[in-house]
mmCIF file of C-alpha atoms in Angstrom:
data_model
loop_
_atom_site.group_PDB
_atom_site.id
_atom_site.type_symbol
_atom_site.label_atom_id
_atom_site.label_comp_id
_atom_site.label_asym_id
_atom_site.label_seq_id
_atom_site.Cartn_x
_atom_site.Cartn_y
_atom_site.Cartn_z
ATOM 1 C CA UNK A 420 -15.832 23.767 38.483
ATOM 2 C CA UNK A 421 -14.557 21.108 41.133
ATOM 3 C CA UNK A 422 -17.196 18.391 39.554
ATOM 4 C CA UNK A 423 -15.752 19.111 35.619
ATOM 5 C CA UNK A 424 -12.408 18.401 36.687
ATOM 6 C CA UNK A 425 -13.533 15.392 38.670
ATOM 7 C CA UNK A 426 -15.438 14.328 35.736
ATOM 8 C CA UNK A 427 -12.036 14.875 33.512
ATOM 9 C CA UNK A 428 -9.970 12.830 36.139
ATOM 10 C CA UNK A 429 -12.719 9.997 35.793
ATOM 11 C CA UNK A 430 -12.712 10.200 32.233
ATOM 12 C CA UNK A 431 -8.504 10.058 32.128
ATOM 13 C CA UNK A 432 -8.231 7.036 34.410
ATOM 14 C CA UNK A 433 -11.341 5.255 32.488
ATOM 15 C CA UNK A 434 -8.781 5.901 29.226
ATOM 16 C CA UNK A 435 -5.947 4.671 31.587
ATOM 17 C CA UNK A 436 -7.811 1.254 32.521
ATOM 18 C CA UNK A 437 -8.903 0.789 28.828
ATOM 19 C CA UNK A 438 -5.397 1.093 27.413
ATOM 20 C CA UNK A 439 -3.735 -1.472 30.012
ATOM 21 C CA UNK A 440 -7.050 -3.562 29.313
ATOM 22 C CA UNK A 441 -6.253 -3.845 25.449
ATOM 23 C CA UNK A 442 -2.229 -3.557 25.593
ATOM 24 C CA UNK A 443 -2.507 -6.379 28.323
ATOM 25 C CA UNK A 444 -4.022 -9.029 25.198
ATOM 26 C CA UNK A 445 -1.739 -7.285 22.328
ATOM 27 C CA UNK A 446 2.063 -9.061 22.644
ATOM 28 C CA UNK A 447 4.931 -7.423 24.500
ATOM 29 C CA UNK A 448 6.830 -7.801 21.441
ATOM 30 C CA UNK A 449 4.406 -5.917 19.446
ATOM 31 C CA UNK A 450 4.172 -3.076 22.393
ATOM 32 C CA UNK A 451 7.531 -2.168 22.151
ATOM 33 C CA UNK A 452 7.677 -1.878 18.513
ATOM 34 C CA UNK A 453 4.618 0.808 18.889
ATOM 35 C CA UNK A 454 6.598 2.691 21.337
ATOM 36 C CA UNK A 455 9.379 3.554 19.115
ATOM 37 C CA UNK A 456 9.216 7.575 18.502
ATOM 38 C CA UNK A 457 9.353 7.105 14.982
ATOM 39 C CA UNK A 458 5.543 5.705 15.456
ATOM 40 C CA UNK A 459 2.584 7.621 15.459
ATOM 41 C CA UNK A 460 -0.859 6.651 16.345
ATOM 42 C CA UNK A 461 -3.833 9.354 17.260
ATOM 43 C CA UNK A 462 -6.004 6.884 18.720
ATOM 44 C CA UNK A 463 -3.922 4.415 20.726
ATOM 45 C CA UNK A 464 -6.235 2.406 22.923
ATOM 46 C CA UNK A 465 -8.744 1.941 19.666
ATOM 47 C CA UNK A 466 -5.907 0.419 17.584
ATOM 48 C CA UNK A 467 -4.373 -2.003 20.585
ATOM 49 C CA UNK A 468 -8.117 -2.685 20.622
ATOM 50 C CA UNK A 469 -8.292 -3.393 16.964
ATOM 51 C CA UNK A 470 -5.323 -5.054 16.529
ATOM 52 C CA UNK A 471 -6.011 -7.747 19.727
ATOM 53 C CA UNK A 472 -9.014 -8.814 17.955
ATOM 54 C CA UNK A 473 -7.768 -9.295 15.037
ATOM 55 C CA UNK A 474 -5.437 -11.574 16.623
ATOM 56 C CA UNK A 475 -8.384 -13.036 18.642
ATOM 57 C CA UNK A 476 -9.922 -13.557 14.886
ATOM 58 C CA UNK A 477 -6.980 -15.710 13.245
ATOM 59 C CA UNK A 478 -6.056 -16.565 9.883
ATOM 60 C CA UNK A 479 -9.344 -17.360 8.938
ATOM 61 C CA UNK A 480 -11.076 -13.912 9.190
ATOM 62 C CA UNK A 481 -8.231 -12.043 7.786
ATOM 63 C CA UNK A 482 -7.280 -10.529 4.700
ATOM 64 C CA UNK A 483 -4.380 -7.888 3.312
ATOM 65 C CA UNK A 484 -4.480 -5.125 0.799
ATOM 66 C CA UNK A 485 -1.115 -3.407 -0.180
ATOM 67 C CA UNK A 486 0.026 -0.873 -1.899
ATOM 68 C CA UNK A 487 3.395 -1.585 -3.788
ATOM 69 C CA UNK A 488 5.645 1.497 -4.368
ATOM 70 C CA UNK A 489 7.170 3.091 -1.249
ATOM 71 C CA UNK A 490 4.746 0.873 0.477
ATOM 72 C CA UNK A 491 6.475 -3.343 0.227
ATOM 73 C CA UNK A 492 9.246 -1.163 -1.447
ATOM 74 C CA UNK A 493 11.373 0.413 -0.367
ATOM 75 C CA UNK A 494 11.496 4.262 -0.526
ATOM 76 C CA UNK A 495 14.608 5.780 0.361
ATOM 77 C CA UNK A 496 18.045 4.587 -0.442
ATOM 78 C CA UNK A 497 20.479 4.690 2.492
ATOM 79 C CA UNK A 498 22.345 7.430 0.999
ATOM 80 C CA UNK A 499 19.144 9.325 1.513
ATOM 81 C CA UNK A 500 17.551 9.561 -2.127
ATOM 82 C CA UNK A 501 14.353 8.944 -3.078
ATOM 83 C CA UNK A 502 14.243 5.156 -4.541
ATOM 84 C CA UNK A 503 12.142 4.427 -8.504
ATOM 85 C CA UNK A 504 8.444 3.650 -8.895
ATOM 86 C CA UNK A 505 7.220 0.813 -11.323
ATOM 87 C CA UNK A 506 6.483 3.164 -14.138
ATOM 88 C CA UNK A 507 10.144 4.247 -13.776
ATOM 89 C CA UNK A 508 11.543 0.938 -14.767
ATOM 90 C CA UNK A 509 10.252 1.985 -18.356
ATOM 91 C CA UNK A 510 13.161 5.240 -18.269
ATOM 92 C CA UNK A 511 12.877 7.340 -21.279
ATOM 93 C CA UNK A 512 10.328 5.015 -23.097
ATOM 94 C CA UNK A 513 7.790 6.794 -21.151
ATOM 95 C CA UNK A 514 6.933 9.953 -22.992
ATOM 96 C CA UNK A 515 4.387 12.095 -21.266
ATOM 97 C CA UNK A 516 2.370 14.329 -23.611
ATOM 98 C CA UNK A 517 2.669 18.098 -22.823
ATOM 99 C CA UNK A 518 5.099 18.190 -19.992
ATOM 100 C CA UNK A 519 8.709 18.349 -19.705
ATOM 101 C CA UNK A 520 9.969 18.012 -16.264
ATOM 102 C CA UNK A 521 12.434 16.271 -15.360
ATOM 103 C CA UNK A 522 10.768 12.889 -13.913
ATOM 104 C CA UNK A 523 7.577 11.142 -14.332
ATOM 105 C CA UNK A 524 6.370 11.910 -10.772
ATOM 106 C CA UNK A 525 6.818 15.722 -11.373
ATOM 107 C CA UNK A 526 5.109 15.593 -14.635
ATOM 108 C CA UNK A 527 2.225 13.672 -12.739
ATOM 109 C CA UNK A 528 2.067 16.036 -10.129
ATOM 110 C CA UNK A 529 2.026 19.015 -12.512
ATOM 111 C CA UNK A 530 -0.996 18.158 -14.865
ATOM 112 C CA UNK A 531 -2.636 17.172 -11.586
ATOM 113 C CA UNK A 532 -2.637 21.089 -10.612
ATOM 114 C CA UNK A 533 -3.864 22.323 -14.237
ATOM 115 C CA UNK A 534 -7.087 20.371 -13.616
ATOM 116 C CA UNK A 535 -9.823 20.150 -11.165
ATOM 117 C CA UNK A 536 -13.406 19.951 -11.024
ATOM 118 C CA UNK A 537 -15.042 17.060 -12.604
ATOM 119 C CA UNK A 538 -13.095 17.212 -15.323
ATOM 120 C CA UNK A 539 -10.129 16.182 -13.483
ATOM 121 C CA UNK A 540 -10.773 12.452 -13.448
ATOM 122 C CA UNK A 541 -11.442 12.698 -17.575
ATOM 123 C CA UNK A 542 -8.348 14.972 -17.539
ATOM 124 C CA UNK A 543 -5.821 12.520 -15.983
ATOM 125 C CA UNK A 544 -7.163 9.104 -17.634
ATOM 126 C CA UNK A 545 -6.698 10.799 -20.761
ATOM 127 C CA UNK A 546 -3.044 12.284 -19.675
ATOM 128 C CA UNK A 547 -2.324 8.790 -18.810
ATOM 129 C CA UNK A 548 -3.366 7.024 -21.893
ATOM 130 C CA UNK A 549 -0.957 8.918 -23.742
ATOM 131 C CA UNK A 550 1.438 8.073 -21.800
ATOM 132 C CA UNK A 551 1.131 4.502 -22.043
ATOM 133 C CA UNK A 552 0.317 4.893 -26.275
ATOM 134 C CA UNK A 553 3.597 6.964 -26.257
ATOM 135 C CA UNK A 554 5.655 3.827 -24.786
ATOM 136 C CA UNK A 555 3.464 1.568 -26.863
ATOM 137 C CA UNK A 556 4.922 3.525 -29.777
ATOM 138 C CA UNK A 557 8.674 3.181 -28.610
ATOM 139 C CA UNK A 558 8.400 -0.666 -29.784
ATOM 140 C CA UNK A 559 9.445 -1.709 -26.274
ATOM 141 C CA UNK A 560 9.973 -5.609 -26.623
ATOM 142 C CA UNK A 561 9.809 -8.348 -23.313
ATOM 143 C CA UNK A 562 13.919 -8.524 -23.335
ATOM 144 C CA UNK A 563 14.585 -4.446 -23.354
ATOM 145 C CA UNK A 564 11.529 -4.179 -20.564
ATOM 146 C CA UNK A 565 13.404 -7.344 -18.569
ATOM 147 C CA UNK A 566 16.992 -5.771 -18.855
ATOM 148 C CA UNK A 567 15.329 -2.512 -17.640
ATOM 149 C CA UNK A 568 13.576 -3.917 -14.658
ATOM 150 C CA UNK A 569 17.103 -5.933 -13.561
ATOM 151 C CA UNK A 570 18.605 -2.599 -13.560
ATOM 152 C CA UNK A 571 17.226 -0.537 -11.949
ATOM 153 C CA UNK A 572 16.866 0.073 -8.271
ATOM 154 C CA UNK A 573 13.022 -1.032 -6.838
ATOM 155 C CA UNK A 574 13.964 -3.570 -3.803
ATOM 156 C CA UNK A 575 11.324 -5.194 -1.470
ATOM 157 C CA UNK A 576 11.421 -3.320 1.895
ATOM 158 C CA UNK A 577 13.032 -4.950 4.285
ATOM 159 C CA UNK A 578 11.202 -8.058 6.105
ATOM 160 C CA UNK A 579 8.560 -7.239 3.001
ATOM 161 C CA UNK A 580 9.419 -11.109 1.813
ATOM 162 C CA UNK A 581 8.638 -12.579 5.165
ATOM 163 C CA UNK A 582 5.238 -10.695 5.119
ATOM 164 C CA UNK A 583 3.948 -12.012 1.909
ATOM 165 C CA UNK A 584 5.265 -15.347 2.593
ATOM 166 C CA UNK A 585 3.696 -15.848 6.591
ATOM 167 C CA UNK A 586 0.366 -14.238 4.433
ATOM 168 C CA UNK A 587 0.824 -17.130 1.574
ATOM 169 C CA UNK A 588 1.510 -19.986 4.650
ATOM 170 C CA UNK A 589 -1.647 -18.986 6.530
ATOM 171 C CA UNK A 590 -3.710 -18.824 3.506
ATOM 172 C CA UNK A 591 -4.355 -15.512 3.913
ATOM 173 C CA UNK A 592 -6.194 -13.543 0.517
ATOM 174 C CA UNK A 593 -3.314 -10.981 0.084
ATOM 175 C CA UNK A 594 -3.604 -8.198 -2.719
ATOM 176 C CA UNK A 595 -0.883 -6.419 -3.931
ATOM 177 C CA UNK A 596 -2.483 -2.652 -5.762
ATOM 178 C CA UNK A 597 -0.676 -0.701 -7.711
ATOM 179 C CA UNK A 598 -1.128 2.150 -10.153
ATOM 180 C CA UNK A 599 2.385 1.317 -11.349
ATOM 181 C CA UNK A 600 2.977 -1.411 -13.613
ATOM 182 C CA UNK A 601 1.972 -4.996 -12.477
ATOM 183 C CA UNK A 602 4.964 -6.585 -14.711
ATOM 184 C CA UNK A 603 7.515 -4.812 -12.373
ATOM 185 C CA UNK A 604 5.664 -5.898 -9.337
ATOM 186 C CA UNK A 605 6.238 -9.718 -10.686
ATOM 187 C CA UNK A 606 9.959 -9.451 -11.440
ATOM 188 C CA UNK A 607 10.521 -7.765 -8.293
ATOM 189 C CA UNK A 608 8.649 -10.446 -6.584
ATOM 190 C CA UNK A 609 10.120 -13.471 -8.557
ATOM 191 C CA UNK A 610 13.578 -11.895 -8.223
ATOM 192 C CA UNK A 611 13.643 -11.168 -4.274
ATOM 193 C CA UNK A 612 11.180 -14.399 -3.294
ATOM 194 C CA UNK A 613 11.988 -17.106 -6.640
ATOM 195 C CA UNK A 614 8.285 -16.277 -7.474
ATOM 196 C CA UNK A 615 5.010 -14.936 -6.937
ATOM 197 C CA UNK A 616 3.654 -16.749 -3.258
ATOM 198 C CA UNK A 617 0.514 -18.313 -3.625
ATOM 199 C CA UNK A 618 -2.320 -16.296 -2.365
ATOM 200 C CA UNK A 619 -0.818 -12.960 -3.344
ATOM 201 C CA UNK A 620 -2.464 -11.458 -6.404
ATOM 202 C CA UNK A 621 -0.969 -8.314 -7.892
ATOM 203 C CA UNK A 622 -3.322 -5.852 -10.141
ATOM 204 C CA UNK A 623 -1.868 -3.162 -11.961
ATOM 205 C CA UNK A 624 -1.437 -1.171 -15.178
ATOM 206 C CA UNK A 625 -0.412 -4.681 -17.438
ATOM 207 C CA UNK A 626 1.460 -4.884 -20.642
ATOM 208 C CA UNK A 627 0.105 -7.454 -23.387
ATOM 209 C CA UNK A 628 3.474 -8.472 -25.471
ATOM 210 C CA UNK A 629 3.270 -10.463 -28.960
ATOM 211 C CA UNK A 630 4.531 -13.118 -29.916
ATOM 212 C CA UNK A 631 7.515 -11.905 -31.096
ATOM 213 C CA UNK A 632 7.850 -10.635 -27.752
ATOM 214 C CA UNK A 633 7.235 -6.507 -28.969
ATOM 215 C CA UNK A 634 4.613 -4.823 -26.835
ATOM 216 C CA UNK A 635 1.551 -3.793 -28.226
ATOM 217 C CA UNK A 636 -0.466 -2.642 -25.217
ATOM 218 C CA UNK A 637 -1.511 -1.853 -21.818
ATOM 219 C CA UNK A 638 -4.416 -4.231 -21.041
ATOM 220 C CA UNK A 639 -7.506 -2.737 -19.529
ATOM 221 C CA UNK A 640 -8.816 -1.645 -16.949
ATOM 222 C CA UNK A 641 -6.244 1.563 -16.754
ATOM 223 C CA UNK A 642 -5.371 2.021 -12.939
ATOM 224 C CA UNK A 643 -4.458 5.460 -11.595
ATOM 225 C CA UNK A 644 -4.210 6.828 -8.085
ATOM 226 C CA UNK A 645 -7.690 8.162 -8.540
ATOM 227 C CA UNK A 646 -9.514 4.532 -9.517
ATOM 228 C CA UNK A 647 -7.227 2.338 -7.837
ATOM 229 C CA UNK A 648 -9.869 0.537 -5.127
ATOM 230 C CA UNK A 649 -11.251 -2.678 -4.977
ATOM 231 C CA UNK A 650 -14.280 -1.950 -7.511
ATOM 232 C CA UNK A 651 -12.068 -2.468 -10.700
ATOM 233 C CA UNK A 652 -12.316 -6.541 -9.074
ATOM 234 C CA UNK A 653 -14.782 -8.686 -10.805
ATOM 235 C CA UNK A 654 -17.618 -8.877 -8.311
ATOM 236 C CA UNK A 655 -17.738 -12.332 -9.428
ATOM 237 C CA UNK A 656 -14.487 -13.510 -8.836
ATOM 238 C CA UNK A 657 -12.792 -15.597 -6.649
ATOM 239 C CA UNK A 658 -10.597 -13.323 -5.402
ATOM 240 C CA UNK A 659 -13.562 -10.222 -4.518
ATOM 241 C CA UNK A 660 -15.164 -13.159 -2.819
ATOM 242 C CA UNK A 661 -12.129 -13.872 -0.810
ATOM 243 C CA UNK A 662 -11.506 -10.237 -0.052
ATOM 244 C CA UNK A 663 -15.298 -9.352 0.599
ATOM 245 C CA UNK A 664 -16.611 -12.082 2.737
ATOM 246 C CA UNK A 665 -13.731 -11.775 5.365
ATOM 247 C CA UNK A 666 -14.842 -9.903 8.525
ATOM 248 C CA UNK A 667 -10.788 -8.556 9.268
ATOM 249 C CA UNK A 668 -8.654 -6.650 6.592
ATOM 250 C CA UNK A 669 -5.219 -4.510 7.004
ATOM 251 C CA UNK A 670 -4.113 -2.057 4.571
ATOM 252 C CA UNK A 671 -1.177 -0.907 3.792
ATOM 253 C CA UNK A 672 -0.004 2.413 2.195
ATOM 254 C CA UNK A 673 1.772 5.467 1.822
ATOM 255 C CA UNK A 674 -0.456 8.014 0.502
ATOM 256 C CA UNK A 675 -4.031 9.644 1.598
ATOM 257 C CA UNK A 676 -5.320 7.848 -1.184
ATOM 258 C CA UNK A 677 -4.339 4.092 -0.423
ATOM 259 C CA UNK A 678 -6.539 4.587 2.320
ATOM 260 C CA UNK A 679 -9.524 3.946 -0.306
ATOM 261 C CA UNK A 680 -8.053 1.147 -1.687
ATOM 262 C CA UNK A 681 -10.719 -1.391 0.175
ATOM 263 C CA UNK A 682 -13.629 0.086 -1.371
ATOM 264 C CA UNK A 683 -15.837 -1.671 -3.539
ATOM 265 C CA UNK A 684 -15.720 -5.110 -1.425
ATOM 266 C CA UNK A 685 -19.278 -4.096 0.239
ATOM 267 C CA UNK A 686 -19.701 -2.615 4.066
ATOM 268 C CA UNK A 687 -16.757 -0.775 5.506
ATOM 269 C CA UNK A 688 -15.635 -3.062 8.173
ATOM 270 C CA UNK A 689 -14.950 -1.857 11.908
ATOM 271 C CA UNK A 690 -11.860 -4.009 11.873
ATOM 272 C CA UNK A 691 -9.420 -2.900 9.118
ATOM 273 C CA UNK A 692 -6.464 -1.952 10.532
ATOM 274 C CA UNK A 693 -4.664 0.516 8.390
ATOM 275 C CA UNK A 694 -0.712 0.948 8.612
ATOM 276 C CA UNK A 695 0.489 4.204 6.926
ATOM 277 C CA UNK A 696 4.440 4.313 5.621
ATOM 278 C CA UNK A 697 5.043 8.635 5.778
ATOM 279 C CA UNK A 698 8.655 7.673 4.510
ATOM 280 C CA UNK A 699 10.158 10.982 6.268
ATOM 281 C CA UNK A 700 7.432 13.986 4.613
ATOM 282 C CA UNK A 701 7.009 14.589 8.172
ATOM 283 C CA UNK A 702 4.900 17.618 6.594
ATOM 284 C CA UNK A 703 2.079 14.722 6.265
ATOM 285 C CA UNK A 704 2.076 13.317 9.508
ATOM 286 C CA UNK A 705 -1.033 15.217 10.830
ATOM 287 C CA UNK A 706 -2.880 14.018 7.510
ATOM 288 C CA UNK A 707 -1.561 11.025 7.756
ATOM 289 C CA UNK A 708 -2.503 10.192 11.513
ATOM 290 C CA UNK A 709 -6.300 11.273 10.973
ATOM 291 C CA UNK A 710 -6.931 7.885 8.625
ATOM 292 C CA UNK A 711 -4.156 5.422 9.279
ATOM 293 C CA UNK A 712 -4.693 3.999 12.961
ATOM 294 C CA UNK A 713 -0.222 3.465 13.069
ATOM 295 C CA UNK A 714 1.915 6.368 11.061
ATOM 296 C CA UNK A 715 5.837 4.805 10.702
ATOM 297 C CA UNK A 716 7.591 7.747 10.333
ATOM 298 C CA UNK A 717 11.162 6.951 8.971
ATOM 299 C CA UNK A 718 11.431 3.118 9.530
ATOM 300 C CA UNK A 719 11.952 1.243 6.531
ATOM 301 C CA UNK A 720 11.208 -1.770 7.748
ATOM 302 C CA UNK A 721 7.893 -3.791 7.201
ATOM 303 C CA UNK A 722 8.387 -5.559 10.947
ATOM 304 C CA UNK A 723 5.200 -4.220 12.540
ATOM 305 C CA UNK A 724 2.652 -5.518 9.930
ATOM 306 C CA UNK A 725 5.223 -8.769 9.868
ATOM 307 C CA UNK A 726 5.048 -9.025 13.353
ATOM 308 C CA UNK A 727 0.663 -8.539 13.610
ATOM 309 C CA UNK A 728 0.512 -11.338 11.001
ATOM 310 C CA UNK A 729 2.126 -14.116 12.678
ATOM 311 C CA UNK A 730 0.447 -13.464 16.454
ATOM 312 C CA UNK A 731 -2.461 -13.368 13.919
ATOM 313 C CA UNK A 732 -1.392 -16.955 12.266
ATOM 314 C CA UNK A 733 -0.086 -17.759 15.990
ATOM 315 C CA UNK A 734 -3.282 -17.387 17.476
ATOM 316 C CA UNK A 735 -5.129 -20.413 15.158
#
């Protein structure tokens, strides 16, 4: 009995002399930021681990994956409500077949439930179609979408901006993936930042206007939460090559699902740091902290992956 608890003790202060071992190369600054309450991580000495190499890496071995809603935007208002998605911008042009809740999120989350199985994928991609042939049918033109998207409330999160710009600076292959619609993404972007930063790339769901400015379609592929990973990238492009051939990634996210959103860009790699936003469902946070290596709980600020990027682009 004695020798089990001496092995425990041994075991403990091993743990002990790791953790001050990888917190001693991570930056005080960073440290206290990870100490806040309102951050959760299950497996502290791996991610100080993680995140001093990627520091130890640079600019040059990293690249970024992102989710967009509730994720670089912002989720909750601060009167407490629950901020729009992309898909939102398009109001009551978006008619979902078969449903009539009272928002698109509810109507999502409802024809989710009637299906499972293998037929759920067909199921949804089918649901969604509609959707998109239903606003397709509305005659939405480029000005009514634009006077839409200056309207209504989807704002970067704060110190989002300086993110994607210290990512563009470095050099760093940044992608921006949404299941939303792309077009929002770029007016958000171009409204907050003057324009899209070089380096970032956005893939969503994308409109295809005439030219009389009337849209006519939602260009392929179709993204969804379900397919929304790195495989719908051209294995021959640019950017996969950019994304694929770099040894350090962080993603971003604020679902279970954005936790995929890597794959299709080869081997899993043993540094991706992943940064989960649980934007208060504190019901989550044990999900949550089993695949994101840092959970922010409330905070609706981006400064943690802001502040890991530039020791990153420090350290070249």
């Amino acid at each position: 009995m004695a020798s089990v608890a001496l092995l425990w003790q041994m075991k403990i202060h091993m743990q002990f002399q790791q953790a001050q071992m990888a917190s001693s190369t991570v930056p005080a600054s960073i440290q206290r930021l990870l100490e806040s309450s309102d951050i959760h991580m299950s497996r502290p000495v791996k991610t100080l681990e993680k995140i001093a190499r990627l520091i130890d890496g640079g600019a040059d071995r990293l690249s970024v994956i992102s989710d967009f809603d509730h994720t670089l935007s912002l989720a909750i208002g601060e009167d407490g409500t629950v901020l729009p998605v992309t898909h939102q911008v398009l109001g009551d042009a978006l008619v979902l077949p078969d449903l009539n809740q009272k928002s698109t999120q509810d109507k999502y989350a409802a024809y989710s439930k009637e299906s499972s199985g293998s037929d759920k994928l067909a199921m949804l991609e089918a649901w969604w179609r509609k959707a998109h042939d239903g606003v397709v049918a509305r005659g939405l033109t480029r000005k009514e979408f634009e006077e839409r998207a200056s309207l209504i409330d989807i704002r970067l999160r704060d110190c989002s901006a300086d993110l994607l710009r210290s990512l563009s600076d470095a050099g760093v292959p940044t992608l921006v993936f949404s299941a939303g619609l792309s077009d929002v993404i770029s007016f958000v972007l171009c409204q907050e930042m003057g324009g899209i930063p070089d380096g970032v790339h956005i893939i969503g769901n994308k409109m295809e206007f005439d030219d009389q400015g009337k849209l006519i379609a939602f260009k392929t592929p179709l993204l969804h939460p379900f397919n929304k990973n790195a495989s719908v990238i051209d294995k021959s492009s640019p950017l996969h090559s950019s994304l694929s051939t770099r040894a350090h990634l962080i993603v971003l996210g604020d679902s279970m699902g954005d936790l995929t959103m890597e794959k299709g860009l080869g081997k899993e790699r043993d540094d991706t740091l992943r940064i989960g936003f649980l934007n208060g469902q504190s019901e989550k946070l044990i999900q949550f902290m089993q695949g994101y290596d840092i959970v922010i709980g409330t905070n609706y600020s981006m400064e943690i992956p802001r502040q890991i990027v530039q020791e990153i682009v420090r350290s070249q």
